Structures are given as C-alpha cells and as structure tokens.
Coordinates of N, CA and C in Angstrom, one line a residue:
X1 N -14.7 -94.9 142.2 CA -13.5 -94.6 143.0 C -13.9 -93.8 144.2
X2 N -13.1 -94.3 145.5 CA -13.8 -93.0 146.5 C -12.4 -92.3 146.7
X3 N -13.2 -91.2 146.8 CA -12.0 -89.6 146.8 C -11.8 -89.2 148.0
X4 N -10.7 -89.2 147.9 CA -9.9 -89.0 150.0 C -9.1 -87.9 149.8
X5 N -8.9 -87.4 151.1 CA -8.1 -86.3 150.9 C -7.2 -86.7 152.0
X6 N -5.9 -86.8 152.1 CA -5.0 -86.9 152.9 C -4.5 -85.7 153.8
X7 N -4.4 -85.8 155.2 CA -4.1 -84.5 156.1 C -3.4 -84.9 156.7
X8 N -2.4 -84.1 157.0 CA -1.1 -83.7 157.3 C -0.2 -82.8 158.0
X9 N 0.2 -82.3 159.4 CA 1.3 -81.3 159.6 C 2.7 -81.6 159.0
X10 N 3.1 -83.1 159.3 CA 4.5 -83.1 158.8 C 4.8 -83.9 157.6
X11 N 5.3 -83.3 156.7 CA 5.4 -83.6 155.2 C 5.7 -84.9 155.0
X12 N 6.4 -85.9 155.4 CA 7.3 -87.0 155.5 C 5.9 -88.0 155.4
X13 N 5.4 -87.6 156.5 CA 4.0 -88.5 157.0 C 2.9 -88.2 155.8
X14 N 2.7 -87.2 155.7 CA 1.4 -86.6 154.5 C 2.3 -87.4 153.4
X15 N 3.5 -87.1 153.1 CA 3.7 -88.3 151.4 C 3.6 -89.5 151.8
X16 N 3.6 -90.1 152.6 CA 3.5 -91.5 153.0 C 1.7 -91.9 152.9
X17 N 1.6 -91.0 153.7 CA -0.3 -91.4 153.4 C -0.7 -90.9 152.2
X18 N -0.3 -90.0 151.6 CA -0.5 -90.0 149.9 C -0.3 -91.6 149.4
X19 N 0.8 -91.9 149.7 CA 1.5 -92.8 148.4 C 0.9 -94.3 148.7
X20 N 0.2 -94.4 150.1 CA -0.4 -95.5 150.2 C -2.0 -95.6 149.5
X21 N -2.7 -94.2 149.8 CA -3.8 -94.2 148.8 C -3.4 -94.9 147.8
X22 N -2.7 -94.2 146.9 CA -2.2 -94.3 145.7 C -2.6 -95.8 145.2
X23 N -2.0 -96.6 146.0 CA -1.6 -98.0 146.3 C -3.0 -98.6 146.4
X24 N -3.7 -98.1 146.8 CA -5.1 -99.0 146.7 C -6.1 -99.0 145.6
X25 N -6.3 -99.7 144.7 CA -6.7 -99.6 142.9 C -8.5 -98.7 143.8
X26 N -9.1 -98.9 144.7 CA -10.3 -98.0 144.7 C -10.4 -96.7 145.8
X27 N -9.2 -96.7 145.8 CA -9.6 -95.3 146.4 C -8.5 -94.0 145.3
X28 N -9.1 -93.1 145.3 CA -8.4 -92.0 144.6 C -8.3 -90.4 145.3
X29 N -6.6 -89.9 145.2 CA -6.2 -89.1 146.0 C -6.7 -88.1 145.4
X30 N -7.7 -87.2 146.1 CA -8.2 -86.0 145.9 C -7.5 -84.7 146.1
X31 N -6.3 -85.1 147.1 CA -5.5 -83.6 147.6 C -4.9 -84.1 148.8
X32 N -4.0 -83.3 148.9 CA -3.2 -84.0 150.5 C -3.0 -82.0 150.8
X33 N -3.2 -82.3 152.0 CA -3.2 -80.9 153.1 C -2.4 -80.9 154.2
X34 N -1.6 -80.1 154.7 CA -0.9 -79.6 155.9 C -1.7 -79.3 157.4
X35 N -2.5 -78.6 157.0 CA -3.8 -78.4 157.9 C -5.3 -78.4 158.1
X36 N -5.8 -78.6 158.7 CA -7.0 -79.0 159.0 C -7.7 -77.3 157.9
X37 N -7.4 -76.4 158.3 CA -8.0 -75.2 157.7 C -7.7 -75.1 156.3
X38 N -6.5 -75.7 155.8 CA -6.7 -75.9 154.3 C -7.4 -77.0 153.6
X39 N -7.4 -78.2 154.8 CA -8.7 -78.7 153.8 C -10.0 -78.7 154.1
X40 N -10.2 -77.6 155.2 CA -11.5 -77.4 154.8 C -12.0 -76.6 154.3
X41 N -11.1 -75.6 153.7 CA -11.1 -75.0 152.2 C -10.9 -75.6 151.1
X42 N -10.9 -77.0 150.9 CA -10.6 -77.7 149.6 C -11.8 -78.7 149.8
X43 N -12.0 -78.8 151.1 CA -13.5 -79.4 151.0 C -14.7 -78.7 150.5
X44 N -14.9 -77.2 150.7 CA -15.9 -76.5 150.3 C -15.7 -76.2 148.7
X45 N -14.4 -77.0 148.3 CA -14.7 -76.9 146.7 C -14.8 -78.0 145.5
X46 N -14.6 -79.4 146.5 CA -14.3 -80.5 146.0 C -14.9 -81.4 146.8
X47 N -16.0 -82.7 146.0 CA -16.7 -83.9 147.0 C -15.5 -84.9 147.2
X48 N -15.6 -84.9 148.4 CA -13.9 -85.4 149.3 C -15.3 -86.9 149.7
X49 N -15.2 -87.9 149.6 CA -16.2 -89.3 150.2 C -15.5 -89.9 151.7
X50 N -14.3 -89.6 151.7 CA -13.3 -90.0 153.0 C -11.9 -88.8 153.3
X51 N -11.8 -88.7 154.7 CA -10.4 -88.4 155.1 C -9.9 -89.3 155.8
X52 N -8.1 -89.6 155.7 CA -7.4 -90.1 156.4 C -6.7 -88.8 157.0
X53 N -6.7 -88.6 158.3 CA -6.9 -87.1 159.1 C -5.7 -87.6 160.0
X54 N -4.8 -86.8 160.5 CA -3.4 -86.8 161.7 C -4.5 -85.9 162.9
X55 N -4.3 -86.3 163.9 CA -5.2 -85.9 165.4 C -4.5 -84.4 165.3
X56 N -3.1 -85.1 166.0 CA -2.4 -83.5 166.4 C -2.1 -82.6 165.5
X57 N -2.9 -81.7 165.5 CA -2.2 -80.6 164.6 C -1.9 -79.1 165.0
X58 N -1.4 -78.3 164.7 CA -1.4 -77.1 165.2 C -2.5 -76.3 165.2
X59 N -3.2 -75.1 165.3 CA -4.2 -74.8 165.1 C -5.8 -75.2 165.2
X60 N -6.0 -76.2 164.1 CA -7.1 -76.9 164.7 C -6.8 -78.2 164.5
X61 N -7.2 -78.6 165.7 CA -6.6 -80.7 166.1 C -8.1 -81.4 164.6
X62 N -7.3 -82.3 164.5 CA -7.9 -83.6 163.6 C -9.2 -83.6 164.3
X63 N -9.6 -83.7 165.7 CA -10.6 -84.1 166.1 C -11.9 -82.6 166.1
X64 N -11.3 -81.4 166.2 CA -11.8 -80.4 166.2 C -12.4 -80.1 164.8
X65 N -11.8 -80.3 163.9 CA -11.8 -80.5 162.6 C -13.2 -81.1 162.3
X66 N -13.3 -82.5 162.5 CA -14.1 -83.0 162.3 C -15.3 -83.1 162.7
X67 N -15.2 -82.3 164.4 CA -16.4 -82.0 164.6 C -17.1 -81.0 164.4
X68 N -16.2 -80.0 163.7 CA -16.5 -78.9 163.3 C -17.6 -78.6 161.6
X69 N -17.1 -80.2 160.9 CA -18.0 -80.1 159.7 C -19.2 -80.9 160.1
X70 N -20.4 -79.5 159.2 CA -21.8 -80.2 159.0 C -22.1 -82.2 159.0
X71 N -21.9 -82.5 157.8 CA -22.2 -83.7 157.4 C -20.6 -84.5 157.3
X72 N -19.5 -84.8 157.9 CA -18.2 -85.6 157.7 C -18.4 -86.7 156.9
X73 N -17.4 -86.8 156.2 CA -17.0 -87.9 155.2 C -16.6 -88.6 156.0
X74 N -16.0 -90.2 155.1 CA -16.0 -91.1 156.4 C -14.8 -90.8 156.7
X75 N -13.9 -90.9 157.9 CA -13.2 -90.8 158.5 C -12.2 -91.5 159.1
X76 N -11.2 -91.9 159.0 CA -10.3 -92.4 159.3 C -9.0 -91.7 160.0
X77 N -8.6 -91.9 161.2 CA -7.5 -91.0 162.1 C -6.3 -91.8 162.3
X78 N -5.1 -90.6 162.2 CA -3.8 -91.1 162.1 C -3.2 -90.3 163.1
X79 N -2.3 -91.3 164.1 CA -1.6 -89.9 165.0 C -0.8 -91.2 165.9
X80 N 0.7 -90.0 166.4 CA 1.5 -91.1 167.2 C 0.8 -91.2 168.6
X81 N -0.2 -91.4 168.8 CA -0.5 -91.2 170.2 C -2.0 -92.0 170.4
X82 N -1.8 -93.1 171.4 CA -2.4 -94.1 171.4 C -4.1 -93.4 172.0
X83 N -3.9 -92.4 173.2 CA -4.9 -92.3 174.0 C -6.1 -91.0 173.2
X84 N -5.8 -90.8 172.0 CA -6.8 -90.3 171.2 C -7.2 -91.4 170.7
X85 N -7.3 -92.7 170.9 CA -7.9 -93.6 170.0 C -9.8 -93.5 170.0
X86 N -10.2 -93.4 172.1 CA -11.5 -93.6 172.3 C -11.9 -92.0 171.6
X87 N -11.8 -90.8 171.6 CA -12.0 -89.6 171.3 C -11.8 -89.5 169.6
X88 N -11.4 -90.2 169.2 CA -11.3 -90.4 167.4 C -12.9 -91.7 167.1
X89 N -13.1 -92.1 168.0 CA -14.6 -93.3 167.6 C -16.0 -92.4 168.3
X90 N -15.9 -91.6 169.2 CA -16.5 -90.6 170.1 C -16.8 -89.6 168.5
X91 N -16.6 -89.5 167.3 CA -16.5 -88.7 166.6 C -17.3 -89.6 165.0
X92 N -17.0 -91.3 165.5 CA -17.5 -91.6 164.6 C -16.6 -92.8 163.3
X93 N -14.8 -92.1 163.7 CA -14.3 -92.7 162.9 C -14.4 -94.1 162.4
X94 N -13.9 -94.3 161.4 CA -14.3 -95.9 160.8 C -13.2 -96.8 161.3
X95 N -12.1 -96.1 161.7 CA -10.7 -96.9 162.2 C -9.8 -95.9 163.0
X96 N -8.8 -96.4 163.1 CA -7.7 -95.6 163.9 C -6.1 -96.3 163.5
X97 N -5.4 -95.4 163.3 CA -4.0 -96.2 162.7 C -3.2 -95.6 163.3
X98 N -2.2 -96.2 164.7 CA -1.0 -95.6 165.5 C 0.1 -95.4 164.3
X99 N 0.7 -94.5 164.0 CA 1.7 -94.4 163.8 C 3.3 -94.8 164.6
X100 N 3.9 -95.6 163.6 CA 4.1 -95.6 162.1 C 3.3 -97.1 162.0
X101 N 2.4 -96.8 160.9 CA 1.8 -97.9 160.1 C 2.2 -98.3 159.0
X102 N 2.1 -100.1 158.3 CA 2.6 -100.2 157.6 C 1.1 -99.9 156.3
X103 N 1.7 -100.6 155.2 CA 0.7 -100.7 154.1 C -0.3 -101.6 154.7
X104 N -0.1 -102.8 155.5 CA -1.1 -103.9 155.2 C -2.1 -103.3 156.3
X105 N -1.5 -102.4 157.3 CA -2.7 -101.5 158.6 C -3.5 -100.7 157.3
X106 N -3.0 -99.5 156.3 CA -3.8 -99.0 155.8 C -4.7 -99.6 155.0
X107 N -4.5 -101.1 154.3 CA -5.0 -101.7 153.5 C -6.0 -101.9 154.4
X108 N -6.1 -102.7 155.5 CA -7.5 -102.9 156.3 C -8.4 -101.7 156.7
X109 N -7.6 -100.6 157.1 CA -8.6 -99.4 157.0 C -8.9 -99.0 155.9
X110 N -8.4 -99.2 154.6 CA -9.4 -99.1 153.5 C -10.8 -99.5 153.1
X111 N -10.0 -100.9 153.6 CA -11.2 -101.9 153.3 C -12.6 -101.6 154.4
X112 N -12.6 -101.1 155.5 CA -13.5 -100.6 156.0 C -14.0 -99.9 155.3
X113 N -13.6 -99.0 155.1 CA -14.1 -97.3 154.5 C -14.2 -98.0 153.0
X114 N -14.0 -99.0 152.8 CA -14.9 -99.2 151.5 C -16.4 -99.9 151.6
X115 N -16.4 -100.7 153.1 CA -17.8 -101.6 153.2 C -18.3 -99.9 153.6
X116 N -18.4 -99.1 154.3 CA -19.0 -97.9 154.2 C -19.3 -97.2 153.4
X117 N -18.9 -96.7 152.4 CA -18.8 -96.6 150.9 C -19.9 -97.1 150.4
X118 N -19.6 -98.3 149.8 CA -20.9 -99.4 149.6 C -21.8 -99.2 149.9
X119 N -22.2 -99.3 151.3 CA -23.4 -99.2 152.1 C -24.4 -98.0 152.1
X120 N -23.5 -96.9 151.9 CA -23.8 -95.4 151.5 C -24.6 -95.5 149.9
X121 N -23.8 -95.8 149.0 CA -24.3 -95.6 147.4 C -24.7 -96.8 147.3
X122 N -25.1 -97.9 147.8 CA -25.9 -99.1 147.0 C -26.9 -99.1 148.0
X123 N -27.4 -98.3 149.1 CA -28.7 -98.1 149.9 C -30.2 -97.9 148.5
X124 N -30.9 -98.5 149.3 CA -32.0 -98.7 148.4 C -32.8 -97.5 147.3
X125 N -33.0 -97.7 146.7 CA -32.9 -96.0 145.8 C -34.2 -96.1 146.2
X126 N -34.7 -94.6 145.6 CA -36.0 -94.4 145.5 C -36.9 -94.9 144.0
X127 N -38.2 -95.2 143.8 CA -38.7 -95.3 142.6 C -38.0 -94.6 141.3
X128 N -38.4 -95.7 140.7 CA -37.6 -95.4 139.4 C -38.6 -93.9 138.6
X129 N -39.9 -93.8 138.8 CA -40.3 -92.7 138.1 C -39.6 -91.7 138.8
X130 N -39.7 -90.5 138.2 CA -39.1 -89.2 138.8 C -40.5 -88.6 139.7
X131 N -39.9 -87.9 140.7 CA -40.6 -87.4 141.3 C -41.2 -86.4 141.9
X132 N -42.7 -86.2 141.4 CA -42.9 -84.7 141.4 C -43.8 -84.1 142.3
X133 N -44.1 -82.6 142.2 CA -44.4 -81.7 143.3 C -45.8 -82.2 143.2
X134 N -46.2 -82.7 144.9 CA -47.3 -83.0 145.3 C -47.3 -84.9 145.4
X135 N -46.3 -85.5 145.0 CA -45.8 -87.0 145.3 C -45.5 -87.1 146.7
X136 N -46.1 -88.2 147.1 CA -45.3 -89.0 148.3 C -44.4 -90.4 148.0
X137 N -43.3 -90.3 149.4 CA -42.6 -91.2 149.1 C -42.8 -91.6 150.3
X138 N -42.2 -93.3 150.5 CA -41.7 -94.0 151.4 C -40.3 -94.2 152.0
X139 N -40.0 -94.2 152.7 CA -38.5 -93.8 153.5 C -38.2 -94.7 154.8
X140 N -37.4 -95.6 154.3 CA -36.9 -96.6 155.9 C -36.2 -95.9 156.6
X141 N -36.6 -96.1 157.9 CA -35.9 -95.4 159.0 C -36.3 -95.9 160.6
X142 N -35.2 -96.1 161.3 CA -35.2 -97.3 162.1 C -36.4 -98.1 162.1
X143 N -36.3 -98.9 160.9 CA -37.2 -100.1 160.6 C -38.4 -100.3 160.3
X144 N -38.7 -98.9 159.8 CA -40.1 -98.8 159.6 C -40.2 -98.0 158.1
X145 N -41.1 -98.2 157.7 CA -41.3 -97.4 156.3 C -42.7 -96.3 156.4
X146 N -41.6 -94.9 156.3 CA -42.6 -93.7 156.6 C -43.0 -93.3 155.6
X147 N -44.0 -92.6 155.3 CA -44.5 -91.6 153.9 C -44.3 -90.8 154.4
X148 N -44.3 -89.9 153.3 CA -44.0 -88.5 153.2 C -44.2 -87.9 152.0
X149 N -44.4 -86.4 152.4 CA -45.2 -85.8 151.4 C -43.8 -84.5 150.6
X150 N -43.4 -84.5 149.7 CA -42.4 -84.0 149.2 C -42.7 -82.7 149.3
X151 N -44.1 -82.2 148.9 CA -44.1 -80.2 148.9 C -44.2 -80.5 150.7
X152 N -44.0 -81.2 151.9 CA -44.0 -80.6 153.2 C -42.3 -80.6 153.6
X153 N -41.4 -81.5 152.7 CA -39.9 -80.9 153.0 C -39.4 -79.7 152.8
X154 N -38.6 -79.4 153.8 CA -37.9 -77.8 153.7 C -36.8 -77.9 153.2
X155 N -35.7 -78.8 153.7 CA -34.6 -79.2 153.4 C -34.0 -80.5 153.8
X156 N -32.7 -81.0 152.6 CA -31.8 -82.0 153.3 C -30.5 -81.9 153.7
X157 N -30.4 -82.8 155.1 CA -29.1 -82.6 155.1 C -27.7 -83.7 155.4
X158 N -27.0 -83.6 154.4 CA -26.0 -84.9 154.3 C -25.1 -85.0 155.6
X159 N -25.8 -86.3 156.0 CA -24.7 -86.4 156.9 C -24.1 -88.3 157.0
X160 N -22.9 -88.0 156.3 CA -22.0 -89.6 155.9 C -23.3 -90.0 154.9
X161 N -23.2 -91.2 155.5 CA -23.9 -92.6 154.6 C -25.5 -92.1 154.8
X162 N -26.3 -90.8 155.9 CA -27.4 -91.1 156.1 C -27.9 -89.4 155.3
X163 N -28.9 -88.9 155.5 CA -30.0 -88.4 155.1 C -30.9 -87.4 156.6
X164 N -30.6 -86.4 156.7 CA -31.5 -86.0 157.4 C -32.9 -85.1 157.0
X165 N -33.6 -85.3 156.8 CA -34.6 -84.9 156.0 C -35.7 -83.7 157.2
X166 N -35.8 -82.2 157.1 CA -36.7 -81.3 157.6 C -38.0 -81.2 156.7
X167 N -39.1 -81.1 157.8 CA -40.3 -81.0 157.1 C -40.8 -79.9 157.5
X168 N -41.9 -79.4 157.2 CA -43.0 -77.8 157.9 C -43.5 -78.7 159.0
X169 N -44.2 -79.9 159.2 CA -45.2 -79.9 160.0 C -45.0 -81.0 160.8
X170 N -43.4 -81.8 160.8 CA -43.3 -82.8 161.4 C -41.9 -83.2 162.0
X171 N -41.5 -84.1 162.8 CA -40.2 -84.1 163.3 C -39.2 -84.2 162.3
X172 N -37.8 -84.2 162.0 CA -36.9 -84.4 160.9 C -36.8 -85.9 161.2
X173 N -36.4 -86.6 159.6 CA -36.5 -88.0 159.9 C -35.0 -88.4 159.1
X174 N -34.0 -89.3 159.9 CA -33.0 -89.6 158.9 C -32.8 -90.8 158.6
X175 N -32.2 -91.0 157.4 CA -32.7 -92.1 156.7 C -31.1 -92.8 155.9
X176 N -31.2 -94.2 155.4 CA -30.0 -94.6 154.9 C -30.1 -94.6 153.7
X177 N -29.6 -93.5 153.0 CA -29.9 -93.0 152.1 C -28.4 -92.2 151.4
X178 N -27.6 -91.9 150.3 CA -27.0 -90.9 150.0 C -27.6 -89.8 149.2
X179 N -27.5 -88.5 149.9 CA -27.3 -87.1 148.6 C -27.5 -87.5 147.4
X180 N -26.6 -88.0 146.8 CA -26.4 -87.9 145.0 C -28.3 -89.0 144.9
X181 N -28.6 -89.6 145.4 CA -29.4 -90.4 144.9 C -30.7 -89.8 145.2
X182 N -30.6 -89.3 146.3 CA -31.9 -88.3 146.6 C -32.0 -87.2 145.7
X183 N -30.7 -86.3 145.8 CA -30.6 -85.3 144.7 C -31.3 -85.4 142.8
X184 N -30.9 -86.7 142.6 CA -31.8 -87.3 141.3 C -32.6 -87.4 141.3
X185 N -33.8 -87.5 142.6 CA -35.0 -88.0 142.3 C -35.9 -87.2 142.3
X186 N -35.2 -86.3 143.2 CA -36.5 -85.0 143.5 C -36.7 -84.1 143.1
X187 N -37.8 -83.3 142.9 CA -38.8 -82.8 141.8 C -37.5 -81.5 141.6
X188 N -38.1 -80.6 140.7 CA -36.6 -79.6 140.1 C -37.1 -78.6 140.8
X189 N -38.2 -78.2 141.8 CA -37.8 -77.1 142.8 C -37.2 -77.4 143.9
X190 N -36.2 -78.2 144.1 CA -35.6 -78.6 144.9 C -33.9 -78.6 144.3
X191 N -33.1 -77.9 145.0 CA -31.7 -77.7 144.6 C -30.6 -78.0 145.4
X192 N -29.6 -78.2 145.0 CA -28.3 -78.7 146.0 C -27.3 -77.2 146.1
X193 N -27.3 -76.8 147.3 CA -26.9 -75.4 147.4 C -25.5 -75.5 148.1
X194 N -24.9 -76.9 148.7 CA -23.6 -76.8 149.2 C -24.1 -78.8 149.5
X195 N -22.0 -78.7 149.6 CA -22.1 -80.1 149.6 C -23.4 -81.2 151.1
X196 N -23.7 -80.5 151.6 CA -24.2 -80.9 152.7 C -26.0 -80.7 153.0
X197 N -26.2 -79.4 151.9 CA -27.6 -79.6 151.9 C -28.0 -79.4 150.4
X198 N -29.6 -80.0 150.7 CA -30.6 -79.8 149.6 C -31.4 -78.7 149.7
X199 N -32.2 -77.8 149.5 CA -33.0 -76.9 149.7 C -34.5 -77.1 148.5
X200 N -35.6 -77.2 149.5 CA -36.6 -76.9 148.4 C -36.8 -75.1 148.3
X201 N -36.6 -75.0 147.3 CA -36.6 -73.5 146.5 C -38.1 -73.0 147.0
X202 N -38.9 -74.0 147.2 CA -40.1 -73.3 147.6 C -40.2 -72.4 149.0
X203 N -39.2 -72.9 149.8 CA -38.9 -72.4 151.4 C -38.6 -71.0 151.7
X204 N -37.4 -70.9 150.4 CA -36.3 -69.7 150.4 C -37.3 -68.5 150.7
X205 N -36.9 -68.0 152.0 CA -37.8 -66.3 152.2 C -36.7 -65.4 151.9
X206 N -35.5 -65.9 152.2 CA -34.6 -64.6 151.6 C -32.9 -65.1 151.2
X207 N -32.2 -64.5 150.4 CA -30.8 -64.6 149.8 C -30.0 -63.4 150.7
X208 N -28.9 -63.9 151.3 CA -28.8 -63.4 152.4 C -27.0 -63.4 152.3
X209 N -26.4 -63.1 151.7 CA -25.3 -63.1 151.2 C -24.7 -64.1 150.5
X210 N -24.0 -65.0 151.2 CA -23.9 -66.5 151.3 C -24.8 -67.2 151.8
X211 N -25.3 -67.2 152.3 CA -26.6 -68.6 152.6 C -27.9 -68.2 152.3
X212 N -28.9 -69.0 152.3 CA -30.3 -69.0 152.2 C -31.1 -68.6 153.2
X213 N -32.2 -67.9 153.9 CA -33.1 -67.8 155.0 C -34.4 -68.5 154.8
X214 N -34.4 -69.5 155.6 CA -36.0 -70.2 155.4 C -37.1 -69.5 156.8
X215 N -36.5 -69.5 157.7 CA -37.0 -68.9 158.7 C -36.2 -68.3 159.6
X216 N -36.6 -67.2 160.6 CA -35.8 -66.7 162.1 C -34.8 -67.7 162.4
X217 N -34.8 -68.7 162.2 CA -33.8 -69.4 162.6 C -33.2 -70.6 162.3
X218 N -33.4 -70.5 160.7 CA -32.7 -71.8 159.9 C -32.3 -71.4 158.5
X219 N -30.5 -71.1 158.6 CA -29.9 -70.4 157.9 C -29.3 -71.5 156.8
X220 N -29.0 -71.6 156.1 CA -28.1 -72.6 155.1 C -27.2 -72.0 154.3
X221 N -25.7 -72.2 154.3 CA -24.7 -71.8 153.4 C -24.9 -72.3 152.0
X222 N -24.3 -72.1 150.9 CA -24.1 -71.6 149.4 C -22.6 -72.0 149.1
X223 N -22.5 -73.5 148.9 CA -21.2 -73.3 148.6 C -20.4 -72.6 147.6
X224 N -19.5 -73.1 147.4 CA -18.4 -72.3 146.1 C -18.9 -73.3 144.4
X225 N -19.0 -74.4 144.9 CA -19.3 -75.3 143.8 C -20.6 -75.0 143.6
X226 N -21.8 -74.6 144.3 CA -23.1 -74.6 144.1 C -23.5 -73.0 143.7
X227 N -22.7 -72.3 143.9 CA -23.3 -70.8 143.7 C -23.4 -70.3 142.6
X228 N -22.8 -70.5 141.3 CA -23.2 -70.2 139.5 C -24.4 -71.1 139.6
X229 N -25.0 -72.2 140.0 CA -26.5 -72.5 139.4 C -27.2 -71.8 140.6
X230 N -27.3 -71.9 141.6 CA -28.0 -70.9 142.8 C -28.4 -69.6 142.1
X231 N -27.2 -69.1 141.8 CA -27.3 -67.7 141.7 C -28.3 -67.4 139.7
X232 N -28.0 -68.3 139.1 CA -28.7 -68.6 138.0 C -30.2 -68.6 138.0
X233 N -30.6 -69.5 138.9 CA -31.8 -69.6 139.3 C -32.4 -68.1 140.0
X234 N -31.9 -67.7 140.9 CA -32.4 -66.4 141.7 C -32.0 -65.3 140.5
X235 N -31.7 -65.3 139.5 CA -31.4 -64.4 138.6 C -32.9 -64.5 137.5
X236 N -33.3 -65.4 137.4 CA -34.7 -66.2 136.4 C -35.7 -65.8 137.3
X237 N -36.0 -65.8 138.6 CA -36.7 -65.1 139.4 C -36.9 -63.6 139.6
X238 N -35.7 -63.2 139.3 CA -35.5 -61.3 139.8 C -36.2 -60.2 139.1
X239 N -37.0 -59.8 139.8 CA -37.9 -58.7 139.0 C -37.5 -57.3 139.2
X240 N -36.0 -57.3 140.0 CA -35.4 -55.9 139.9 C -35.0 -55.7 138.4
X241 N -33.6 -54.6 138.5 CA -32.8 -54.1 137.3 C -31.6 -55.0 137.9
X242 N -31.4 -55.6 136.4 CA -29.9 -56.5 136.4 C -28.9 -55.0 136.6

C-alpha cells in the first residue's frame, strides 16, 4: 500500500481528497492536514510515500512546503489556479489536478504515483549476502556500475525514488535505489537516524542535541521515530554516569 497524506486549507476540499484516496484499493490514507506546518509535523512522525498537496495555503504555500523538505515524497499538486501548474513540475511533481476534479482525474494521478512507487521499491536490490564492514558494492548510476567501498561512506540521503550516497574521499554519488532496501543491507554500524538519512556510526564526532556532527559542517537531524534506538545505541557507548 502507498501512504499519502492529504493537505488541505479548506475542509470541504481536504474530505473530498480524503475520500477519493479512499477509493483507490492501493493507496492508503495516512492523515489529512489543514496546513502545510501540520503536516510537516506528521511527517517527522510517520513514512508518508506520497502527498496530494493544495498550492495556496496560508502560511506556507504547497510549493514552499515542498521545497522546504530534505528528501520529498512523491508529489502530487491540487489548486484552483491554472498558472501554478509550470512551478508545481519546477519542484518535481508527478502531476497537477485544477480544481474541481473528478474521480477519474485523481484516478490517473494515482496511477502515475503508482508507476513511481514501483520504480522506487522494485529498483534492483543489492546482493543477497548481507553486507559487511570492509565490503565493496556496485551501484548504477547514470549508466554506469561504480564500486564502492562501504567503511569510505559517511552518510545516506533519501531523496524520492533515488539515493544520495556521501563518501570521505570522493564525490557523493546518487543512485536508483530506495532507503528501506539499502537500510537492510548495510553492515549494523550504520543506522537510520530520521526519515531522510542513514548515518554510518563510525563518522558520528559528536551528539549535539537533536542532530548528529560529522564534521564543521555536516549536521544531520534525529528524528522523532528514530531517537529511542539512536539514543539506545549512544547509551551502550557512554562511559560517563547514567
């Protein structure tokens, strides 16, 4: 099932885009929101895979919104107003639906955002052995098959359907790949610390309230879902007084 969150200023419209989710046997309603700021408080607690998002909103616009998150789910934009259409694709969206739309408009933007979907989680996995500290892997990326050496990653970071991968000693490389699949493969000093990154534990120079410090200048947040095992882990480590 892919998990959408419906967004909304005016209620009439948000149940309407609820009830059409509803209506499609593979997608499943994760939450419906008023504003852009409450769901991106419900995003930092819940894997949302798509939004059907309204442009105009009070506060922060649909498009601000979106360009505002790390790694965006896929996207889809709803608004009465035709001339946000090029500035909703400028961001990435998978479609655009003028309001008022019927069922059979959202039906076809589903069906996009499900060939996306797809293409995301049936990307070619990695080796079936599991994979440990001091392994190299192979990774397609525009068209080519790179190795790489797993203790030279620092971190990953999700963005949609791809993979952006940091190393110590080489350019970042991104790849068609999803999180959850890379997340399985890779060796257990490497941890998922918020919906958008991976961190290898070996990097961490300091715990810094909410986020991680790898260097002067590469900070990573701690989400809400990720911080009881985060904090688990840096507790197994601590050679102060509990």
């Amino acid at each position: 099932m892919i998990r959408c969150l419906a967004i909304d200023d005016e209620p009439l419209a948000l149940q309407q885009l609820a009830n059409y989710i509803k209506k499609i046997p593979y997608l499943e309603l994760a939450g419906q929101c008023q504003s852009a700021l409450e769901a991106r408080q419900l995003m930092d607690e819940e894997l949302i895979d798509a939004i059907f998002c309204d442009i105009n909103m009070p506060d922060l616009s649909g498009l601000d919104f979106v360009r505002s998150l790390a790694a965006p789910p896929i996207i889809v934009f709803t608004t009465a107003y035709a001339e946000y259409a090029v500035e909703g694709y400028k961001v990435d969206a998978v479609d655009y639906l003028l309001k008022p739309f019927g069922l059979d408009d959202f039906r076809r933007a589903a069906e996009k955002v499900k060939r996306i979907y797809e293409l995301r989680e049936h990307a070619a996995p990695l080796p079936e052995k599991e994979v440990q500290a001091g392994d190299s892997l192979f990774l397609k990326t525009d068209y080519r098959l790179v190795r790489i050496s797993v203790d030279d990653i620092r971190y990953i970071e999700g963005m949609s359907e791809y993979v952006k991968i940091f190393f110590d000693t080489q350019k970042p490389i991104t790849a068609l790949l999803s999180m959850k699949k890379l997340e399985e493969q890779l060796p257990q000093h490497f941890m998922r610390i918020h919906r958008s990154y991976i961190v290898n534990l070996q990097k961490i120079q300091e715990v810094n309230k909410n986020r991680v410090v790898l260097d002067a200048d590469t900070y990573l947040p701690i989400g809400d879902l990720y911080r009881e095992a985060f904090n688990a882990y840096v507790g197994r480590h601590f050679l102060g007084k509990q």
